[in-house]
Amino acid sequence: MPLDTDQRPVILTGDRTTGPLHLGHYAGSLRNRVALQHSHRQYLLLADTQALTDNAADPAKVRRNVLEVALDYLAVGIDPAKTTICLQSGLPALAELTLLYLNFVTVSRLERNPTIKEEIQARGFGRDIPAGFLCYPAAQAADITGFKATVVPVGEDQAPLIEQTNEIVRRLNRQIGRAVLPEARALIPSVGRLPGVDGKGKMSKSQGNAIPLSATPDDIRDAVRRMYTDPNHLRAGEPGTVEGNVVFTYLDAFDEDRAAVEALKAHYRRGGLGDAAVKRRLEDILQALLAPIRERRAALAQDPGYVLDIVRSGTRAARERTQATLDEVRSGLGLLAFERIEDRACALRDSTAA
Ligand code: ATP
Ligand code: MG
C-alpha cells in the first residue's frame, strides 16, 4: 500500500439522501465545504442508510435521492478531484463500527440527545421510535471516526451529535488504553440554522418549508413572496421588527453587502420601509445565487452515469480508509480478525508447545 503522506486535517460530513438539498444546507454547511476542500482532505457521505432510519417504508425515495444529492454537491462547486464523495451503504466497515459503538453509549443517553428528542417529536413517532433512528448518533459517530475526521462542517442542529460522538470516542479510547480515535470539532457557521420560509422551525427537506437549490426562478419568487415577516407590520410607514423576520434572517445569510443590510434593518425598524421592498432585494440576491447552481445542475443531470461513477470511485477509496479504522478498533478491543484466527491459533499452539 502506498505510504499515506497527506497530513491535511480530515473533514467528514454528509447529508441524508431524503431529498434534494436546499438553502439551509447551503448556508449551514455546503458553503463551508466548498471553501475547505482546498485546505483539507474532505469526504462527503451520501447517508442513505441513515436516511432509512426514518424512511424504511420508502426505500425507493432514499435510493432516488442519492443521485439528487450528488448532483447538488457538484452543482455548488464540490470538486471530485479534491473531495471524495461516497455512499454510506457501500461502506460496511461503518456498519460494524456502529455495532461496536452501541456498547459505549446508553439508551438513556441517546434518548436525552436534544437533536434526537426534537426530531422524534417533529416526526410524530410517539412511542414507536424505530430503533435505528434512536441509535443513529452511534452510526454518525462511526461515520466521523471511520474517516478519522477532526473537522465536521455542519449546521447548528448537529452540535449535540458531535458532542455525543466525542463521548463515544473518549469511552472507547479509555477502554482501549490509547487514543485510537481522534475527537472531532463541529464547524458551525454564524448563520446557525436557517429557518423555513414559514418561519416555523428550521428549513428541512422533510417539512415542506424549503427552497431547494434546484428551485426555478418562479419557485424562488413565490417562496419569497409568501415568506414570513413581521405579522404586526401592516403598513410600510410603521416601524417593523427585524428579529424573527425570515426575510432579514435570509438577508443576513446571503447578502454579502453587510452595510446595506444593516441600513435596511435600521430603516425597517424606524418605519417607512415596506415588506415588498425588502423582499425584492432578497429575491434578487437568491435569483443571482441560485441561477448558476441550477444551470450546472441541469447540465450534470444530463449525464447521470458520470455522476454515479464519481460516487462509485469515491466509495471504493473510502472503503479502504474506513476498513483500516475498523481493523484498529477491532484489534484494540481484542477481537480477532477472522482471517487471522487460524494464524493466531497456530501461534498459540506453538508457544504452548515451546
Ligand atoms: P431531513 O429533513 O431529511 O432530516 P435535513 O433538511 O434536515 O433533512 P440533513 O440531511 O438532515 O438535512 O442535514 C444535512 C446537513 O445540513 C447537516 O449538517 C445539517 O446541520 C445541515 N442543515 C440542514 N438543514 C439546515 C438548516 N435549515 N440550516 C442550517 N443547516 C442545515
Ligand atoms: Mg436532518
Short mmCIF file of C-alpha atoms and ligand atoms in Angstrom, two decimals:
data_model
loop_
_atom_site.label_atom_id
_atom_site.label_comp_id
_atom_site.label_asym_id
_atom_site.label_seq_id
_atom_site.Cartn_x
_atom_site.Cartn_y
_atom_site.Cartn_z
CA MET A 1 0.00 0.00 0.00
CA PRO A 2 1.41 3.46 -0.84
CA LEU A 3 2.54 5.50 2.16
CA ASP A 4 -0.14 8.00 3.17
CA THR A 5 1.66 11.33 3.20
CA ASP A 6 -1.38 13.62 3.16
CA GLN A 7 -1.13 15.44 6.50
CA ARG A 8 -4.04 17.83 5.98
CA PRO A 9 -6.83 17.75 8.60
CA VAL A 10 -9.67 15.43 7.62
CA ILE A 11 -13.26 16.54 7.13
CA LEU A 12 -16.21 14.20 7.16
CA THR A 13 -19.69 15.48 6.63
CA GLY A 14 -22.68 14.42 4.64
CA ASP A 15 -26.37 14.51 4.01
CA ARG A 16 -29.24 12.11 4.28
CA THR A 17 -30.49 11.14 0.83
CA THR A 18 -34.06 12.13 1.60
CA GLY A 19 -34.49 14.88 -0.99
CA PRO A 20 -32.63 17.48 -2.99
CA LEU A 21 -30.61 19.92 -0.90
CA HIS A 22 -31.86 23.37 -0.05
CA LEU A 23 -30.73 26.82 1.03
CA GLY A 24 -30.41 25.65 4.64
CA HIS A 25 -27.77 23.15 3.56
CA TYR A 26 -26.04 25.80 1.53
CA ALA A 27 -25.83 28.30 4.39
CA GLY A 28 -25.31 25.72 7.11
CA SER A 29 -22.71 23.51 5.53
CA LEU A 30 -22.20 23.38 1.75
CA ARG A 31 -20.67 26.84 1.56
CA ASN A 32 -18.06 25.84 4.14
CA ARG A 33 -17.35 22.56 2.40
CA VAL A 34 -16.67 24.23 -0.95
CA ALA A 35 -14.23 26.63 0.71
CA LEU A 36 -12.50 23.99 2.85
CA GLN A 37 -11.90 21.38 0.16
CA HIS A 38 -8.67 23.15 -0.86
CA SER A 39 -7.03 23.06 2.55
CA HIS A 40 -8.49 19.81 3.93
CA ARG A 41 -8.83 16.22 2.96
CA GLN A 42 -12.56 16.11 2.59
CA TYR A 43 -15.02 13.20 2.47
CA LEU A 44 -18.73 13.73 1.78
CA LEU A 45 -21.04 10.94 2.77
CA LEU A 46 -24.32 10.28 0.97
CA ALA A 47 -26.08 8.98 4.07
CA ASP A 48 -28.55 6.53 2.58
CA THR A 49 -28.51 4.05 5.47
CA GLN A 50 -29.15 6.87 7.92
CA ALA A 51 -31.99 8.06 5.67
CA LEU A 52 -33.59 4.62 6.03
CA THR A 53 -33.85 5.06 9.80
CA ASP A 54 -36.99 7.12 9.30
CA ASN A 55 -37.82 6.14 5.73
CA ALA A 56 -37.89 2.35 5.90
CA ALA A 57 -41.31 2.43 4.25
CA ASP A 58 -39.94 4.24 1.22
CA PRO A 59 -36.52 2.88 0.25
CA ALA A 60 -37.10 3.97 -3.37
CA LYS A 61 -37.05 7.59 -2.23
CA VAL A 62 -33.77 7.06 -0.41
CA ARG A 63 -32.20 5.45 -3.45
CA ARG A 64 -33.52 8.04 -5.92
CA ASN A 65 -32.07 10.86 -3.89
CA VAL A 66 -28.53 9.51 -3.94
CA LEU A 67 -28.20 10.98 -7.42
CA GLU A 68 -30.06 14.18 -6.46
CA VAL A 69 -27.75 14.96 -3.54
CA ALA A 70 -24.65 14.08 -5.57
CA LEU A 71 -25.87 16.47 -8.27
CA ASP A 72 -26.31 19.18 -5.66
CA TYR A 73 -22.74 18.67 -4.42
CA LEU A 74 -21.26 19.04 -7.85
CA ALA A 75 -23.55 21.93 -8.77
CA VAL A 76 -22.50 24.08 -5.80
CA GLY A 77 -18.83 23.57 -6.59
CA ILE A 78 -17.67 20.42 -4.83
CA ASP A 79 -14.74 19.26 -6.94
CA PRO A 80 -14.45 15.46 -7.12
CA ALA A 81 -10.72 15.84 -7.70
CA LYS A 82 -10.40 17.43 -4.25
CA THR A 83 -13.32 15.90 -2.32
CA THR A 84 -14.19 12.22 -2.06
CA ILE A 85 -17.93 11.67 -2.46
CA CYS A 86 -19.01 8.27 -1.11
CA LEU A 87 -22.09 6.21 -0.35
CA GLN A 88 -22.72 5.11 3.22
CA SER A 89 -24.30 1.76 2.30
CA GLY A 90 -21.18 0.94 0.29
CA LEU A 91 -19.01 1.14 3.41
CA PRO A 92 -19.69 -1.97 5.52
CA ALA A 93 -16.92 -1.01 7.97
CA LEU A 94 -19.14 1.85 9.16
CA ALA A 95 -21.97 -0.56 9.95
CA GLU A 96 -19.63 -2.73 12.01
CA LEU A 97 -18.19 0.27 13.84
CA THR A 98 -21.75 1.32 14.66
CA LEU A 99 -22.44 -2.05 16.19
CA LEU A 100 -19.31 -1.80 18.33
CA TYR A 101 -20.01 1.79 19.40
CA LEU A 102 -23.52 0.89 20.56
CA ASN A 103 -21.80 -0.76 23.52
CA PHE A 104 -20.27 2.57 24.53
CA VAL A 105 -23.48 4.57 24.76
CA THR A 106 -26.61 4.03 26.85
CA VAL A 107 -30.20 4.10 25.69
CA SER A 108 -30.98 6.90 28.15
CA ARG A 109 -28.11 8.99 26.79
CA LEU A 110 -29.47 8.52 23.26
CA GLU A 111 -32.94 9.50 24.44
CA ARG A 112 -31.56 12.64 26.09
CA ASN A 113 -29.83 13.89 22.93
CA PRO A 114 -31.62 17.21 22.25
CA THR A 115 -31.45 16.81 18.45
CA ILE A 116 -32.93 13.33 18.59
CA LYS A 117 -35.62 14.48 21.01
CA GLU A 118 -36.61 17.30 18.68
CA GLU A 119 -36.56 15.10 15.60
CA ILE A 120 -38.64 12.37 17.27
CA GLN A 121 -41.22 14.99 18.08
CA ALA A 122 -41.15 16.53 14.58
CA ARG A 123 -41.66 13.08 13.05
CA GLY A 124 -44.52 12.24 15.40
CA PHE A 125 -43.11 8.82 16.30
CA GLY A 126 -44.74 8.82 19.73
CA ARG A 127 -43.61 5.59 21.42
CA ASP A 128 -42.94 3.87 18.08
CA ILE A 129 -39.42 5.10 17.51
CA PRO A 130 -37.51 2.91 15.06
CA ALA A 131 -34.51 1.55 16.99
CA GLY A 132 -32.27 2.52 14.09
CA PHE A 133 -33.43 6.10 14.41
CA LEU A 134 -32.79 6.30 18.15
CA CYS A 135 -29.34 4.85 17.58
CA TYR A 136 -28.31 6.93 14.58
CA PRO A 137 -26.00 9.10 16.72
CA ALA A 138 -23.82 6.00 17.18
CA ALA A 139 -23.87 5.49 13.41
CA GLN A 140 -22.90 9.11 12.94
CA ALA A 141 -20.04 8.61 15.38
CA ALA A 142 -18.96 5.68 13.20
CA ASP A 143 -19.12 7.85 10.08
CA ILE A 144 -16.99 10.61 11.58
CA THR A 145 -14.43 8.41 13.31
CA GLY A 146 -14.34 5.84 10.49
CA PHE A 147 -12.62 8.53 8.45
CA LYS A 148 -10.67 9.81 11.48
CA ALA A 149 -12.15 13.20 10.78
CA THR A 150 -11.36 16.06 13.13
CA VAL A 151 -13.44 18.76 11.45
CA VAL A 152 -17.16 18.41 10.78
CA PRO A 153 -18.80 21.36 8.98
CA VAL A 154 -22.46 21.11 9.96
CA GLY A 155 -25.49 23.19 10.78
CA GLU A 156 -26.23 24.16 14.37
CA ASP A 157 -28.75 21.34 14.82
CA GLN A 158 -25.89 18.85 14.63
CA ALA A 159 -23.80 20.16 17.56
CA PRO A 160 -25.24 17.68 20.13
CA LEU A 161 -24.42 14.81 17.77
CA ILE A 162 -20.77 15.79 17.56
CA GLU A 163 -20.70 16.03 21.35
CA GLN A 164 -22.14 12.54 21.57
CA THR A 165 -19.56 11.29 19.06
CA ASN A 166 -16.76 12.66 21.23
CA GLU A 167 -18.22 10.96 24.30
CA ILE A 168 -18.12 7.63 22.50
CA VAL A 169 -14.57 8.37 21.32
CA ARG A 170 -13.40 9.11 24.87
CA ARG A 171 -15.02 5.99 26.32
CA LEU A 172 -13.61 3.80 23.60
CA ASN A 173 -10.11 5.26 23.82
CA ARG A 174 -10.18 4.85 27.60
CA GLN A 175 -11.23 1.23 27.21
CA ILE A 176 -8.53 0.52 24.64
CA GLY A 177 -5.92 2.41 26.64
CA ARG A 178 -4.69 4.69 23.89
CA ALA A 179 -6.06 7.37 21.58
CA VAL A 180 -7.06 5.17 18.65
CA LEU A 181 -9.72 7.64 17.56
CA PRO A 182 -9.39 11.43 17.38
CA GLU A 183 -12.05 13.77 18.76
CA ALA A 184 -13.83 15.96 16.24
CA ARG A 185 -14.99 19.54 16.34
CA ALA A 186 -18.13 20.90 14.70
CA LEU A 187 -17.59 23.84 12.41
CA ILE A 188 -20.82 25.80 12.67
CA PRO A 189 -21.35 28.94 10.60
CA SER A 190 -22.57 32.10 12.32
CA VAL A 191 -25.87 31.80 10.44
CA GLY A 192 -26.75 28.90 12.76
CA ARG A 193 -29.80 27.18 11.43
CA LEU A 194 -31.74 28.69 8.58
CA PRO A 195 -35.48 28.82 9.33
CA GLY A 196 -38.05 27.55 6.84
CA VAL A 197 -39.88 30.08 4.65
CA ASP A 198 -42.87 29.82 7.02
CA GLY A 199 -40.71 30.89 9.97
CA LYS A 200 -41.60 27.69 11.86
CA GLY A 201 -38.58 25.62 12.77
CA LYS A 202 -35.55 25.02 10.59
CA MET A 203 -35.67 24.64 6.85
CA SER A 204 -35.81 20.91 6.30
CA LYS A 205 -36.31 18.52 3.41
CA SER A 206 -38.93 16.64 5.39
CA GLN A 207 -41.00 19.64 6.49
CA GLY A 208 -42.04 21.13 3.12
CA ASN A 209 -40.74 24.59 4.04
CA ALA A 210 -37.59 24.61 1.91
CA ILE A 211 -36.22 26.41 -1.14
CA PRO A 212 -34.28 23.69 -2.96
CA LEU A 213 -31.03 24.59 -4.72
CA SER A 214 -32.73 23.46 -7.93
CA ALA A 215 -35.68 25.87 -7.49
CA THR A 216 -36.86 27.57 -10.69
CA PRO A 217 -37.00 31.37 -10.89
CA ASP A 218 -40.77 31.14 -10.35
CA ASP A 219 -40.36 28.89 -7.30
CA ILE A 220 -37.95 31.40 -5.81
CA ARG A 221 -40.26 34.33 -6.49
CA ASP A 222 -43.24 32.52 -4.93
CA ALA A 223 -41.26 31.38 -1.89
CA VAL A 224 -40.01 34.90 -1.18
CA ARG A 225 -43.49 36.34 -1.68
CA ARG A 226 -45.05 34.07 0.91
CA MET A 227 -42.11 34.36 3.30
CA TYR A 228 -42.92 35.07 6.95
CA THR A 229 -42.14 38.65 8.02
CA ASP A 230 -43.36 40.68 10.98
CA PRO A 231 -47.10 39.88 11.24
CA ASN A 232 -47.72 43.21 13.01
CA HIS A 233 -46.08 45.29 10.29
CA LEU A 234 -49.21 46.08 8.35
CA ARG A 235 -48.25 49.43 6.78
CA ALA A 236 -44.92 50.40 5.23
CA GLY A 237 -44.88 53.65 7.20
CA GLU A 238 -44.98 51.89 10.58
CA PRO A 239 -41.94 50.55 12.45
CA GLY A 240 -41.31 46.84 11.95
CA THR A 241 -39.44 44.10 13.83
CA VAL A 242 -36.34 42.51 12.35
CA GLU A 243 -35.86 39.72 14.91
CA GLY A 244 -37.61 36.52 13.82
CA ASN A 245 -38.40 38.14 10.47
CA VAL A 246 -37.38 35.46 7.98
CA VAL A 247 -36.64 37.90 5.16
CA PHE A 248 -33.97 39.60 7.28
CA THR A 249 -32.62 36.28 8.51
CA TYR A 250 -32.11 35.30 4.86
CA LEU A 251 -30.52 38.65 4.03
CA ASP A 252 -28.11 38.05 6.92
CA ALA A 253 -27.29 34.64 5.47
CA PHE A 254 -26.98 35.50 1.79
CA ASP A 255 -26.47 39.23 1.22
CA GLU A 256 -22.76 39.98 1.13
CA ASP A 257 -23.25 43.73 1.43
CA ARG A 258 -23.39 43.82 5.25
CA ALA A 259 -23.57 47.61 5.44
CA ALA A 260 -26.58 47.70 3.12
CA VAL A 261 -28.36 45.04 5.22
CA GLU A 262 -27.71 46.98 8.44
CA ALA A 263 -29.05 50.15 6.80
CA LEU A 264 -32.18 48.28 5.66
CA LYS A 265 -32.72 46.90 9.16
CA ALA A 266 -32.44 50.39 10.68
CA HIS A 267 -34.88 51.77 8.12
CA TYR A 268 -37.35 48.92 8.73
CA ARG A 269 -37.19 49.43 12.49
CA ARG A 270 -37.69 53.16 12.09
CA GLY A 271 -40.63 52.75 9.73
CA GLY A 272 -41.03 53.80 6.14
CA LEU A 273 -39.78 50.59 4.55
CA GLY A 274 -42.35 48.10 3.28
CA ASP A 275 -42.04 44.31 3.22
CA ALA A 276 -42.33 44.31 -0.57
CA ALA A 277 -39.14 46.36 -0.99
CA VAL A 278 -37.12 44.12 1.35
CA LYS A 279 -38.45 41.04 -0.38
CA ARG A 280 -37.46 42.44 -3.77
CA ARG A 281 -33.88 42.79 -2.61
CA LEU A 282 -33.86 39.27 -1.19
CA GLU A 283 -35.37 37.83 -4.34
CA ASP A 284 -32.67 39.46 -6.49
CA ILE A 285 -29.97 38.00 -4.26
CA LEU A 286 -31.43 34.50 -4.25
CA GLN A 287 -32.02 34.53 -8.01
CA ALA A 288 -28.38 35.53 -8.58
CA LEU A 289 -27.10 32.91 -6.12
CA LEU A 290 -29.16 30.02 -7.46
CA ALA A 291 -29.09 30.66 -11.24
CA PRO A 292 -25.56 29.30 -11.85
CA ILE A 293 -26.15 26.37 -9.45
CA ARG A 294 -29.36 25.46 -11.28
CA GLU A 295 -27.64 25.65 -14.67
CA ARG A 296 -24.70 23.47 -13.64
CA ARG A 297 -27.08 21.01 -12.05
CA ALA A 298 -29.24 20.75 -15.17
CA ALA A 299 -26.16 20.15 -17.33
CA LEU A 300 -24.84 17.42 -15.00
CA ALA A 301 -28.27 15.78 -14.78
CA GLN A 302 -27.94 15.00 -18.49
CA ASP A 303 -25.22 12.52 -17.63
CA PRO A 304 -26.18 10.56 -14.51
CA GLY A 305 -23.66 7.84 -15.41
CA TYR A 306 -20.82 10.33 -14.97
CA VAL A 307 -22.13 11.43 -11.57
CA LEU A 308 -22.64 7.87 -10.32
CA ASP A 309 -19.14 6.94 -11.48
CA ILE A 310 -17.78 9.68 -9.24
CA VAL A 311 -19.74 8.21 -6.32
CA ARG A 312 -18.56 4.69 -7.16
CA SER A 313 -14.86 5.53 -7.26
CA GLY A 314 -15.15 7.72 -4.16
CA THR A 315 -16.82 4.86 -2.31
CA ARG A 316 -14.01 2.50 -3.29
CA ALA A 317 -11.39 4.89 -1.86
CA ALA A 318 -13.44 5.42 1.29
CA ARG A 319 -13.80 1.68 1.79
CA GLU A 320 -10.07 1.30 2.31
CA ARG A 321 -9.87 4.16 4.76
CA THR A 322 -12.84 3.08 6.89
CA GLN A 323 -11.74 -0.58 6.88
CA ALA A 324 -8.35 0.49 8.26
CA THR A 325 -10.06 2.26 11.16
CA LEU A 326 -12.29 -0.72 11.83
CA ASP A 327 -9.25 -3.01 11.93
CA GLU A 328 -7.64 -0.77 14.56
CA VAL A 329 -10.78 -0.60 16.70
CA ARG A 330 -11.37 -4.33 16.44
CA SER A 331 -7.86 -5.16 17.47
CA GLY A 332 -7.91 -2.51 20.21
CA LEU A 333 -10.97 -4.25 21.65
CA GLY A 334 -9.27 -7.59 21.41
CA LEU A 335 -11.49 -9.01 18.69
CA LEU A 336 -9.75 -11.49 16.46
CA ALA A 337 -9.65 -10.77 12.78
CA PHE A 338 -11.40 -13.77 11.28
CA GLU A 339 -8.85 -14.43 8.56
CA ARG A 340 -6.14 -14.37 11.21
CA ILE A 341 -7.83 -16.70 13.68
CA GLU A 342 -6.05 -19.72 12.29
CA ASP A 343 -2.65 -17.98 12.37
CA ARG A 344 -3.22 -16.97 15.97
CA ALA A 345 -4.40 -20.41 16.96
CA CYS A 346 -1.19 -21.78 15.43
CA ALA A 347 0.91 -19.17 17.22
CA LEU A 348 -0.82 -20.06 20.49
CA ARG A 349 -0.20 -23.79 19.95
CA ASP A 350 3.44 -23.16 19.04
CA SER A 351 4.04 -21.00 22.10
CA THR A 352 2.45 -23.59 24.43
CA ALA A 353 4.44 -26.36 22.83
CA ALA A 354 7.73 -24.49 23.22
P1 ATP B 1 -34.19 15.71 6.83
O1 ATP B 1 -35.42 16.55 6.94
O2 ATP B 1 -34.35 14.52 5.95
O3 ATP B 1 -33.55 15.41 8.15
P2 ATP B 1 -32.48 17.97 6.53
O4 ATP B 1 -33.02 19.05 5.66
O5 ATP B 1 -32.55 18.14 8.00
O6 ATP B 1 -33.15 16.62 6.05
P3 ATP B 1 -29.94 16.68 6.71
O7 ATP B 1 -29.50 15.80 5.61
O8 ATP B 1 -30.50 16.07 7.96
O9 ATP B 1 -30.99 17.71 6.11
O10 ATP B 1 -28.77 17.66 7.14
C1 ATP B 1 -27.56 17.73 6.46
C2 ATP B 1 -26.70 18.88 6.92
O11 ATP B 1 -27.30 20.13 6.59
C3 ATP B 1 -26.47 18.93 8.43
O12 ATP B 1 -25.15 19.37 8.64
C4 ATP B 1 -27.43 19.98 8.90
O13 ATP B 1 -26.95 20.63 10.06
C5 ATP B 1 -27.43 20.95 7.74
N1 ATP B 1 -28.72 21.62 7.68
C6 ATP B 1 -29.89 21.05 7.35
N2 ATP B 1 -30.88 21.94 7.43
C7 ATP B 1 -30.32 23.11 7.83
C8 ATP B 1 -30.80 24.43 8.09
N3 ATP B 1 -32.09 24.72 7.94
N4 ATP B 1 -29.92 25.40 8.46
C9 ATP B 1 -28.61 25.11 8.59
N5 ATP B 1 -28.09 23.90 8.36
C10 ATP B 1 -28.92 22.91 7.98
MG MG B 2 -31.99 16.39 9.34
#
